[in-house]
PDB file of C-alpha atoms in Angstrom:
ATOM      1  CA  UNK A   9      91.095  84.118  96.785  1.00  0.00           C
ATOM      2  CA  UNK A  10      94.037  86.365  97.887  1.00  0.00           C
ATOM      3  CA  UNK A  11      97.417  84.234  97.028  1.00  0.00           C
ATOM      4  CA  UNK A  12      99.989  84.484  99.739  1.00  0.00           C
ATOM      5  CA  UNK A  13     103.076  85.149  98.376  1.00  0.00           C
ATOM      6  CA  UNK A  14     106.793  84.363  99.862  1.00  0.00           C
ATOM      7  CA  UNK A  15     108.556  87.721  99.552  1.00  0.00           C
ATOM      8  CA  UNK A  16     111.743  85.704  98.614  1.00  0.00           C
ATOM      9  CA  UNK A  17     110.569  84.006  95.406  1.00  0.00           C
ATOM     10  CA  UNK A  18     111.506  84.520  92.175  1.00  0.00           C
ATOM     11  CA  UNK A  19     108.121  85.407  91.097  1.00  0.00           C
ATOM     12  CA  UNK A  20     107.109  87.597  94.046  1.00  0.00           C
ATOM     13  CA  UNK A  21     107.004  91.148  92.264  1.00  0.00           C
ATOM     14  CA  UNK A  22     105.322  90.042  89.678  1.00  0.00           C
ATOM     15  CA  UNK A  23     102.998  87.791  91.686  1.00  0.00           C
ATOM     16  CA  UNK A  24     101.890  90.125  94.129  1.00  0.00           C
ATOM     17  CA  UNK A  25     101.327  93.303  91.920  1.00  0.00           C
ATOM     18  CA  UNK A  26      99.008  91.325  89.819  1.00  0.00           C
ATOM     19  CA  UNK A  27      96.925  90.651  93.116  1.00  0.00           C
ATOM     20  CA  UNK A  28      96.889  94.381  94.342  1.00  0.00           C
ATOM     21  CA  UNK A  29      95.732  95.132  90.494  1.00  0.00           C
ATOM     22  CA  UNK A  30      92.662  92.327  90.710  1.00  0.00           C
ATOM     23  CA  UNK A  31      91.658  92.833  94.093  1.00  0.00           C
ATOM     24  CA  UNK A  32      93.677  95.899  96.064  1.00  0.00           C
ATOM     25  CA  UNK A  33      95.478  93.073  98.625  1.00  0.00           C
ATOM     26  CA  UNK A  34      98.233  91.543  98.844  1.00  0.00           C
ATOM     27  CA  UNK A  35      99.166  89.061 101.330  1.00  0.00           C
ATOM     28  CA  UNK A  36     103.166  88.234 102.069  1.00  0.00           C
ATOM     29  CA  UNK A  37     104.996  85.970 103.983  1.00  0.00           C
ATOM     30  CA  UNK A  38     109.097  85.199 104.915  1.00  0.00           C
ATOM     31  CA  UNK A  39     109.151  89.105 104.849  1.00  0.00           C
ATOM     32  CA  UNK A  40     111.499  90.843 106.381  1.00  0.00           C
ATOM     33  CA  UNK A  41     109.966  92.500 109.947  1.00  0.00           C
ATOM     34  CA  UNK A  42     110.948  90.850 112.884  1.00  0.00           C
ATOM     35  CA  UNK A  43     108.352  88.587 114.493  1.00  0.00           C
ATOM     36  CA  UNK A  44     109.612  89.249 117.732  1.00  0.00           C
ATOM     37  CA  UNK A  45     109.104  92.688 117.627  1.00  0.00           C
ATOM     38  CA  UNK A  46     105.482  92.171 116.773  1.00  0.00           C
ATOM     39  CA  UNK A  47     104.427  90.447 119.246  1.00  0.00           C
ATOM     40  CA  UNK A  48     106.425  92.329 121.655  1.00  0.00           C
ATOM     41  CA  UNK A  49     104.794  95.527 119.994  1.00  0.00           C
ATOM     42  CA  UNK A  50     101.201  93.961 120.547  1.00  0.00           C
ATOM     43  CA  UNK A  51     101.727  93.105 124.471  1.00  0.00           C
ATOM     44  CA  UNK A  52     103.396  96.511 125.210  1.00  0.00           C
ATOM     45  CA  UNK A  53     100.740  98.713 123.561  1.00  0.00           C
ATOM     46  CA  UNK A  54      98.091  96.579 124.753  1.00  0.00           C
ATOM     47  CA  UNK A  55      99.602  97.717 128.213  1.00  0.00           C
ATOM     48  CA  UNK A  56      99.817 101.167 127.192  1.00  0.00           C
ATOM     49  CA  UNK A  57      95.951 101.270 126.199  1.00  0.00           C
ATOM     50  CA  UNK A  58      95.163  99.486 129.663  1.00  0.00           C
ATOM     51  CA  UNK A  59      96.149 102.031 131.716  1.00  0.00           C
ATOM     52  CA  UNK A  60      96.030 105.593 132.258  1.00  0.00           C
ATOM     53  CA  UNK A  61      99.189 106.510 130.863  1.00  0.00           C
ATOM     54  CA  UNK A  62      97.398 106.724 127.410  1.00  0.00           C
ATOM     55  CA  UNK A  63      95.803 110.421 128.843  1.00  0.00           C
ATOM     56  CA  UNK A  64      99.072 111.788 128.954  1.00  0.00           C
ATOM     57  CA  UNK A  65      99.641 112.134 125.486  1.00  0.00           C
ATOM     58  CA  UNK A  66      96.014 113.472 123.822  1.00  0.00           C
ATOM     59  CA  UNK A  67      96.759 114.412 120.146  1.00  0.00           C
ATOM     60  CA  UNK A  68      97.533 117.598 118.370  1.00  0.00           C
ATOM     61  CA  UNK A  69      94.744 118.770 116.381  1.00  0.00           C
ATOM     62  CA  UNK A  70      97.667 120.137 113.726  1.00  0.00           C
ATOM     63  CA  UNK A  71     100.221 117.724 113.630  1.00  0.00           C
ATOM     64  CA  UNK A  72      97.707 114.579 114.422  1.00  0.00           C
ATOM     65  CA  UNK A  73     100.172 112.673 116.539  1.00  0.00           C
ATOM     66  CA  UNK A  74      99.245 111.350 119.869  1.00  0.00           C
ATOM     67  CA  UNK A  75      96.347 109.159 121.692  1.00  0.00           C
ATOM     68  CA  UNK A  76      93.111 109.789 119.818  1.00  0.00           C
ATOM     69  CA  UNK A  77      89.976 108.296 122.418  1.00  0.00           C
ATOM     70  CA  UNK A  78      87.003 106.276 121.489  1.00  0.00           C
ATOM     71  CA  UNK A  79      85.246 110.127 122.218  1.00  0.00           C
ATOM     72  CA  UNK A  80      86.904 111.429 119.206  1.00  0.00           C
ATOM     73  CA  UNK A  81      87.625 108.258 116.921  1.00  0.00           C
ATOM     74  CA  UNK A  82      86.952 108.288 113.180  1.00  0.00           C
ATOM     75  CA  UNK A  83      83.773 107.860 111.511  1.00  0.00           C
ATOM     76  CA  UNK A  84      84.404 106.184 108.377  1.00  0.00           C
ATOM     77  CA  UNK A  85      82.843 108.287 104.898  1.00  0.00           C
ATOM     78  CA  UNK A  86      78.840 107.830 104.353  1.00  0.00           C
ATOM     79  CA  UNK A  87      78.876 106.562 107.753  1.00  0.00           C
ATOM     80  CA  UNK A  88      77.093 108.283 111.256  1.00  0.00           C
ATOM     81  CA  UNK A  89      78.425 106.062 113.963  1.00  0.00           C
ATOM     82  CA  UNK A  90      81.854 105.926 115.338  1.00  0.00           C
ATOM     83  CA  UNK A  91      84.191 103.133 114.931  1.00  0.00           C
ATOM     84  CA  UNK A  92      84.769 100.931 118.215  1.00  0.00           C
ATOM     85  CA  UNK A  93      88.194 102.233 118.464  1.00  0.00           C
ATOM     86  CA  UNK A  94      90.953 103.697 120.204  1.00  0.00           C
ATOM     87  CA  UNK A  95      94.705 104.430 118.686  1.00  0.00           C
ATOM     88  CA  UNK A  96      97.991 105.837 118.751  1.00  0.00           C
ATOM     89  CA  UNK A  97      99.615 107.803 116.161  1.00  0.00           C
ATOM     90  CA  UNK A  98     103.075 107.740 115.821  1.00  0.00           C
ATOM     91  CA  UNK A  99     105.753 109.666 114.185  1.00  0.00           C
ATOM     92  CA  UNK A 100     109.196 109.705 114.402  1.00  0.00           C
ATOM     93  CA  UNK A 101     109.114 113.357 115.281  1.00  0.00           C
ATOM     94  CA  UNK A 102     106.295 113.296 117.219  1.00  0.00           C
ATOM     95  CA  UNK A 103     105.003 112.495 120.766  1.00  0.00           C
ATOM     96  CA  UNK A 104     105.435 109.158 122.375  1.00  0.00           C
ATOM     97  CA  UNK A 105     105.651 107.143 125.658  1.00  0.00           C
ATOM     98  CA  UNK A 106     109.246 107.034 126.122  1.00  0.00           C
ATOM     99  CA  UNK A 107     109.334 103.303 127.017  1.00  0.00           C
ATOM    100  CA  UNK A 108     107.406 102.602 123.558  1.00  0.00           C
ATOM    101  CA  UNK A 109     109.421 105.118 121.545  1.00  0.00           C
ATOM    102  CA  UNK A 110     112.373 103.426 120.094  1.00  0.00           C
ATOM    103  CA  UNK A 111     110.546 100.114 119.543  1.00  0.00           C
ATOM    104  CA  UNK A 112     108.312 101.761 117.557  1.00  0.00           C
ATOM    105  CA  UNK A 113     110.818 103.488 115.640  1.00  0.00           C
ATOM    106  CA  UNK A 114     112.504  99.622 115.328  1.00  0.00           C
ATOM    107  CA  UNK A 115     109.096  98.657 113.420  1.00  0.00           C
ATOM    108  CA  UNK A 116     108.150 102.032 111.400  1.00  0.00           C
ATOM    109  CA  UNK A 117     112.200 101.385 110.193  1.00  0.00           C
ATOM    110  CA  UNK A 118     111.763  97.767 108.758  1.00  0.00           C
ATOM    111  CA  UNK A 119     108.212  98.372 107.370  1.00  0.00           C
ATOM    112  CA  UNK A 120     109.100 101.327 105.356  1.00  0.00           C
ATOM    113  CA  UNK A 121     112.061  99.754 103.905  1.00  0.00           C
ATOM    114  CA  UNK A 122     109.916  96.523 103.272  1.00  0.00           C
ATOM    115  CA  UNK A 123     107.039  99.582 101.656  1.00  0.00           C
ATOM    116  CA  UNK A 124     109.894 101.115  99.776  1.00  0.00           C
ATOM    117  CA  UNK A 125     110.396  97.613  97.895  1.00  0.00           C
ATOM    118  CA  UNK A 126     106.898  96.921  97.331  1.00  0.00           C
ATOM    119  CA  UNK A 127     106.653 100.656  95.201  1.00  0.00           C
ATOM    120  CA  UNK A 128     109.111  99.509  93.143  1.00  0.00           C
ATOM    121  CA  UNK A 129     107.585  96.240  92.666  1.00  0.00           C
ATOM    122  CA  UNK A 130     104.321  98.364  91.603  1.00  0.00           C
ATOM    123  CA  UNK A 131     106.702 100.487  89.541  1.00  0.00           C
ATOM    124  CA  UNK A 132     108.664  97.028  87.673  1.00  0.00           C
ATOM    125  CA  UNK A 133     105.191  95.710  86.997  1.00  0.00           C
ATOM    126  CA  UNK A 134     102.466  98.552  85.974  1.00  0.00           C
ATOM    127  CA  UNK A 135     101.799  98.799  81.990  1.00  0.00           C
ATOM    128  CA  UNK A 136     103.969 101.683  80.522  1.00  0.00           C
ATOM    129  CA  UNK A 137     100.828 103.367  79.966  1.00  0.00           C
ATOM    130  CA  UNK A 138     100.132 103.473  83.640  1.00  0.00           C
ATOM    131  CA  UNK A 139     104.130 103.952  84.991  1.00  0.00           C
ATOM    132  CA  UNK A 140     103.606 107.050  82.636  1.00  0.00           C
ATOM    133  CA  UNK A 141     100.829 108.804  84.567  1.00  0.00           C
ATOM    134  CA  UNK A 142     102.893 108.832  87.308  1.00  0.00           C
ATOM    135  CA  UNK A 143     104.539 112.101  88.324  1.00  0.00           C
ATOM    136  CA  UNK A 144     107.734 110.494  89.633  1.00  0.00           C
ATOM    137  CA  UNK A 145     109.136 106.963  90.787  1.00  0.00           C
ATOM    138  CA  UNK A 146     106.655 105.955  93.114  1.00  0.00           C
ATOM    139  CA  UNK A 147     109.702 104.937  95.722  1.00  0.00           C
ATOM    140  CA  UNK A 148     111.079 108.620  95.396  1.00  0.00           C
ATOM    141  CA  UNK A 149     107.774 110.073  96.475  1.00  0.00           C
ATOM    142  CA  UNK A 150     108.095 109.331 100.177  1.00  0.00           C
ATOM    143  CA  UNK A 151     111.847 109.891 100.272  1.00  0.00           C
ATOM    144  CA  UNK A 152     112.604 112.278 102.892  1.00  0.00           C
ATOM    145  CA  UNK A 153     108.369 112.219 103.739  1.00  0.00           C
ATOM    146  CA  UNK A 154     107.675 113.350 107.341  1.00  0.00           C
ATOM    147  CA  UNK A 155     103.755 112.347 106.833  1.00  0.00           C
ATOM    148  CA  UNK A 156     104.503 108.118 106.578  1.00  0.00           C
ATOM    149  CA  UNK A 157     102.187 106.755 109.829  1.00  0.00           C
ATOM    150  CA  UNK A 158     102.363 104.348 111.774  1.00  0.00           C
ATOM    151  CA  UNK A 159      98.892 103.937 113.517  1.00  0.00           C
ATOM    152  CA  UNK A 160      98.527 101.589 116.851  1.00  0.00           C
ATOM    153  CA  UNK A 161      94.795 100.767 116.491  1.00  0.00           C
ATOM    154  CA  UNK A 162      93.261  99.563 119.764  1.00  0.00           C
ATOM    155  CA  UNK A 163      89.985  97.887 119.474  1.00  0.00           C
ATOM    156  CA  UNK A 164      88.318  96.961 123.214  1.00  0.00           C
ATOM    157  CA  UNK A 165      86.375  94.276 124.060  1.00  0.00           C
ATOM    158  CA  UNK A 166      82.503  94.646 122.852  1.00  0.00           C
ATOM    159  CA  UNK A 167      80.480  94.685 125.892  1.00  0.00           C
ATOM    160  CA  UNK A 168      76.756  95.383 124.611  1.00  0.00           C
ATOM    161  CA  UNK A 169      76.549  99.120 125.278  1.00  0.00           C
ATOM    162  CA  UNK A 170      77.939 100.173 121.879  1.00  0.00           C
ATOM    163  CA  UNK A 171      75.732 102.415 119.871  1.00  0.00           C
ATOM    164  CA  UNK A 172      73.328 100.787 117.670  1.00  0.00           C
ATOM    165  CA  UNK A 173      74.893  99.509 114.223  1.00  0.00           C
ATOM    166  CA  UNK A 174      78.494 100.788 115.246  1.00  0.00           C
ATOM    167  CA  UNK A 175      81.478  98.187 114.619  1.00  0.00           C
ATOM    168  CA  UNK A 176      85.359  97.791 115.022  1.00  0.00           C
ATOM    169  CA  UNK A 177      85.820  99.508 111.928  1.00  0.00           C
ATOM    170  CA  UNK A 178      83.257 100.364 109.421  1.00  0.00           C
ATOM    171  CA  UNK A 179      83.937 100.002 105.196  1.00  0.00           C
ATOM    172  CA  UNK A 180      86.323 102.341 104.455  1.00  0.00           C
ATOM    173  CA  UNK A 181      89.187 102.949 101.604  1.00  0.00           C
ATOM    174  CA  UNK A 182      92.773 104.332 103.191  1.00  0.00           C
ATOM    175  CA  UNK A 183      93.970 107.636 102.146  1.00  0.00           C
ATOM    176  CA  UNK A 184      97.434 106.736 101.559  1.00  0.00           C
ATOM    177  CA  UNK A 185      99.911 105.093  98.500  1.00  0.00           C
ATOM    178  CA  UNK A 186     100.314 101.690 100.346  1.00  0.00           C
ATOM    179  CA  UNK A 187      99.238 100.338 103.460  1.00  0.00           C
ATOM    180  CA  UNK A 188     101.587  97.791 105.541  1.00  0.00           C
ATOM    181  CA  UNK A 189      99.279  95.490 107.717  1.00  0.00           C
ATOM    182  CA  UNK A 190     101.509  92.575 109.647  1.00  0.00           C
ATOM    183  CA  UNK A 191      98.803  90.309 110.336  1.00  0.00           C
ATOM    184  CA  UNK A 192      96.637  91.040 114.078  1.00  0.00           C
ATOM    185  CA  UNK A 193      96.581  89.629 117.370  1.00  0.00           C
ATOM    186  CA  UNK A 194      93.123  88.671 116.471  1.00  0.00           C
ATOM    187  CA  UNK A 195      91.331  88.161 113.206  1.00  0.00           C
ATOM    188  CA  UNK A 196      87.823  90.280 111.895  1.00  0.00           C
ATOM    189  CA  UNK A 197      89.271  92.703 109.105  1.00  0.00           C
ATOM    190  CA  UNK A 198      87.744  91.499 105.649  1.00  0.00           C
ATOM    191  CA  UNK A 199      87.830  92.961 102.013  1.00  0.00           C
ATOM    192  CA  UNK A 200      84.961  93.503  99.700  1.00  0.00           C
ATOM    193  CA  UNK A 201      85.039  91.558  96.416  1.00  0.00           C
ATOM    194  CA  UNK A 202      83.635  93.527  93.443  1.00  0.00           C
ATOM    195  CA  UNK A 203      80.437  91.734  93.725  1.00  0.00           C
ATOM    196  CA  UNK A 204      79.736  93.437  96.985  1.00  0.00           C
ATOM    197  CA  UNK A 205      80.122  90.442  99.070  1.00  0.00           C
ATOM    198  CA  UNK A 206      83.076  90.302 101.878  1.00  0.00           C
ATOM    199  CA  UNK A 207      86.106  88.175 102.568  1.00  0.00           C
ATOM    200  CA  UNK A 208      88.282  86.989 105.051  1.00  0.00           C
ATOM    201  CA  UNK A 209      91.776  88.419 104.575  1.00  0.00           C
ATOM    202  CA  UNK A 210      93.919  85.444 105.675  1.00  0.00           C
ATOM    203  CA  UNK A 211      95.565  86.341 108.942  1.00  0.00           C
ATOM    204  CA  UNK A 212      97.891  84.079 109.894  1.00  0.00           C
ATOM    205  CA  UNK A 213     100.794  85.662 112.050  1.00  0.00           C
ATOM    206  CA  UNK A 214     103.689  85.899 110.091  1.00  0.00           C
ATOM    207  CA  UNK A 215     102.073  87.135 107.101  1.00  0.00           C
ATOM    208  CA  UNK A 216     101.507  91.107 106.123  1.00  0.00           C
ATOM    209  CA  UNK A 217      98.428  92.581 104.522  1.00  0.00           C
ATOM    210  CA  UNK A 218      99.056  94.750 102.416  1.00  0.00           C
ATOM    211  CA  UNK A 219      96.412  97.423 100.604  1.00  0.00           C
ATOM    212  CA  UNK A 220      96.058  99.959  98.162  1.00  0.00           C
ATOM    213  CA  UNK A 221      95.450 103.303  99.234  1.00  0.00           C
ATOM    214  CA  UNK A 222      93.373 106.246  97.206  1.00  0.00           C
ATOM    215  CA  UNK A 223      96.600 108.061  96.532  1.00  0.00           C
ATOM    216  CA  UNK A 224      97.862 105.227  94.193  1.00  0.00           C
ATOM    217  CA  UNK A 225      94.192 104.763  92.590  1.00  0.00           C
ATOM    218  CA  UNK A 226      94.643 108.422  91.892  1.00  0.00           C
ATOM    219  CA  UNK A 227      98.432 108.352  90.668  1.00  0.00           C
ATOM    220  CA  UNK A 228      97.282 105.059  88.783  1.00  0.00           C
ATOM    221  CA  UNK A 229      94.403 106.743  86.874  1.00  0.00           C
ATOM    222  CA  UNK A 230      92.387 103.899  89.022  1.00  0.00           C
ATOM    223  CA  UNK A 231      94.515 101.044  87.596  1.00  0.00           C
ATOM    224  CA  UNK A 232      95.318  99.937  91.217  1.00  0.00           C
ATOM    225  CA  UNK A 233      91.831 100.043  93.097  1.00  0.00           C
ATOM    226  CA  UNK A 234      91.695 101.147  96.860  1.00  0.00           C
ATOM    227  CA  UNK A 235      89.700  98.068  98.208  1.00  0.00           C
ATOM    228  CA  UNK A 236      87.008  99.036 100.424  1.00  0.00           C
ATOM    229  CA  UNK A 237      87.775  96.442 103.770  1.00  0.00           C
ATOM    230  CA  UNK A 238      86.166  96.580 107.415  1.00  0.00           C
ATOM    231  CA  UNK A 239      87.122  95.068 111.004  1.00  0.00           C
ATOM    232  CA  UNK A 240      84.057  93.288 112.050  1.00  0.00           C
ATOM    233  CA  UNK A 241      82.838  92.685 115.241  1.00  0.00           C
ATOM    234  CA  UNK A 242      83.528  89.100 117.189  1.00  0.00           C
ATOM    235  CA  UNK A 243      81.343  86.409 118.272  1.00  0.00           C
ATOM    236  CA  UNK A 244      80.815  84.664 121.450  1.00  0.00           C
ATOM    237  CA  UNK A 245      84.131  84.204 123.910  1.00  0.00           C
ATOM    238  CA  UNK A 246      86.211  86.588 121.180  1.00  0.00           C
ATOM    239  CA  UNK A 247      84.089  89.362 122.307  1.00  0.00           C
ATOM    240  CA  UNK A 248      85.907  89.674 125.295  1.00  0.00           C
ATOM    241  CA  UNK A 249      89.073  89.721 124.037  1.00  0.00           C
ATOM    242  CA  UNK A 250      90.385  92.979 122.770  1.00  0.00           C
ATOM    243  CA  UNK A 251      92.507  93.341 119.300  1.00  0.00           C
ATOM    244  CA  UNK A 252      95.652  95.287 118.564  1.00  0.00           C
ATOM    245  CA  UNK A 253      96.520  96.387 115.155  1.00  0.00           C
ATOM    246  CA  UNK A 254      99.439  98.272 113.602  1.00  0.00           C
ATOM    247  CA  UNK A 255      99.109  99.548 110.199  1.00  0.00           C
ATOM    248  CA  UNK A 256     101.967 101.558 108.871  1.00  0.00           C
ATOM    249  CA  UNK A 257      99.912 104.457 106.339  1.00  0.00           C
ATOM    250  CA  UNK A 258     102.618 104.612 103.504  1.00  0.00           C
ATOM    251  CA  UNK A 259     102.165 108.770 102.634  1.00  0.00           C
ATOM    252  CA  UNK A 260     104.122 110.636  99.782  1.00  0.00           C
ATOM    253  CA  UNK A 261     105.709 114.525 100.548  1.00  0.00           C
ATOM    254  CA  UNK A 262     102.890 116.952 100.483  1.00  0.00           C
ATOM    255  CA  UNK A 263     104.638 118.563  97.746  1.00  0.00           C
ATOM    256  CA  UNK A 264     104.188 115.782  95.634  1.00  0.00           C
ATOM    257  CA  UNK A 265     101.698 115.553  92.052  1.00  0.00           C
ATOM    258  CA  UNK A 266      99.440 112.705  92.574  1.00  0.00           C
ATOM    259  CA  UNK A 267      97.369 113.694  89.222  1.00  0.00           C
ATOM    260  CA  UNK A 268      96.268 116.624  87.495  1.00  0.00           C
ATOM    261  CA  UNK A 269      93.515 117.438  89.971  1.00  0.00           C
ATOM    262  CA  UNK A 270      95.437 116.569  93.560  1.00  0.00           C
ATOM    263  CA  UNK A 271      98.608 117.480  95.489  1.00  0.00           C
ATOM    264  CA  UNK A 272      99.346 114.802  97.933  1.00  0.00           C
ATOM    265  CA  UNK A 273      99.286 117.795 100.698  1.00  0.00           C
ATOM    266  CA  UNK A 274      95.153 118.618  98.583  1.00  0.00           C
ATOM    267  CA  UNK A 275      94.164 115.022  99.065  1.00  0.00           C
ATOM    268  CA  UNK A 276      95.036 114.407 102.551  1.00  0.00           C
ATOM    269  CA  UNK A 277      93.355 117.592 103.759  1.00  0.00           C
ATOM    270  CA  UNK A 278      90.434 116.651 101.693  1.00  0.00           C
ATOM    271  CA  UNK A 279      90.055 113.135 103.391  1.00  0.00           C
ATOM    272  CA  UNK A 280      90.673 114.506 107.198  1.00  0.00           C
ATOM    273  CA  UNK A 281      88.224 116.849 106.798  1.00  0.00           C
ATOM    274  CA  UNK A 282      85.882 113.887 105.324  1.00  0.00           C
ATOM    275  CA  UNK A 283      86.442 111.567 108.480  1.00  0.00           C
ATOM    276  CA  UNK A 284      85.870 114.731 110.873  1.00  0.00           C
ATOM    277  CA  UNK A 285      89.213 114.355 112.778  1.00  0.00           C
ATOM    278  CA  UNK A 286      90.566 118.081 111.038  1.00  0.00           C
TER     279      UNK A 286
END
């Protein structure tokens, strides 16, 4: 359903744009982030969330960066229940645990450079009619951007005392131009088709997910849809097992003309306010 595609080949841009124009995903592999430093990434924030350190560092209502609690997590749009979830949101300028800092920094470094590529991919492939609507190179928009997040998601174990029809994460579209997903420590995030039914994004490790975001729907006049996808709940033994997730939210300069109606500063404060976290 969703074609993996080597970042390497000949045919990659072209390739992979056509799949975030059918279905909003794109799945890579032989990309450039470090393996290593993913896994090293999942086993040190998994620490992090295990222990009590995580209290330290409760986020600013303003800037949103910090350790948002289960207490306080999103609830996804149309939706009354609270995600099963627990995260960290980092930015280079912001607050951090200063043994996690700089590898973080390592990862938000080689996934925005691997993001900045993919925009111009978009930009190479979209129909001039399309390329037109947009207000500037897609790749210049987060140039300099101070709003680009990196989000360490932290979903527990499911123990039976969750609130009634609350999951990991429930159907929801991201805010942002691009979305850079390396592949979890555990699977359960799926994309709906347009028929309404859902699929299992491939996540083998090695491989990044990556998504469309509302900001590009809206640059794109909807050209490049912003794929509603979920994280599930597990079954049997994997519901003791918790599940670590680092999505890098790819965001433009406030400043910046998504479309006639929206700022990209408009749209984001339109969307926190949505989810109830501003």
């Amino acid at each position: 359903m969703l074609p993996i595609v080597d970042f390497h080949a000949e045919d990659a841009a072209e390739t992979f744009v056509k799949s975030l124009h059918e279905t909003g995903f794109g799945v890579l592999k032989n990309h450039p982030i470090q393996k290593e430093l993913l896994q090293s990434l999942y086993d040190n924030w998994a620490g992090f969330f295990n222990s009590d350190e995580k209290i330290k560092f409760q986020f600013n209502v303003e800037t949103q960066d910090g350790f948002f609690p289960t207490s306080v997590s999103e609830t996804a749009k149309g939706f009354k229940v609270k995600d099963i979830k627990e995260y960290f949101h980092f930015y280079p300028w912001g607050q951090a645990p200063e043994g996690l800092k700089q590898q973080a920094q390592d990862y938000f470094s080689q996934a925005n450079d691997v993001a900045e590529t993919l925009l111009n991919w978009v930009q190479e492939h979209s129909p001039a009619d399309v390329a037109a609507k947009y207000s500037a190179p897609l790749s210049s928009m987060i140039e300099k951007s101070e709003q680009t997040l990196l989000r360490v998601l932290h979903y527990p174990p499911i123990t039976g005392d969750e609130e009634v029809g609350a999951i990991r994460a429930a159907a929801h579209g991201d805010i942002n131009l691009l979305t850079i997903l390396p592949a979890a420590n555990a699977g359960g995030l799926q994309v709906q088709l347009k028929d309404g039914s859902w699929f299992d994004v491939p996540g083998d490790f090695g491989c990044i997910i990556v998504n469309i975001g509302d900001m590009l729907q809206e640059a794109s006049g909807g050209y490049f849809p912003s794929t509603i996808h979920r994280v599930i709940n597990p079954e049997g033994e994997d519901r003791s097992r918790s599940r670590i997730s680092l999505p890098l939210f790819l965001h433009p300069r406030p400043d910046v003309v998504l479309s006639e109606r929206y700022t990209a500063r408009e749209y984001l404060q339109e969307r926190l306010r949505e989810l109830g976290v501003k």
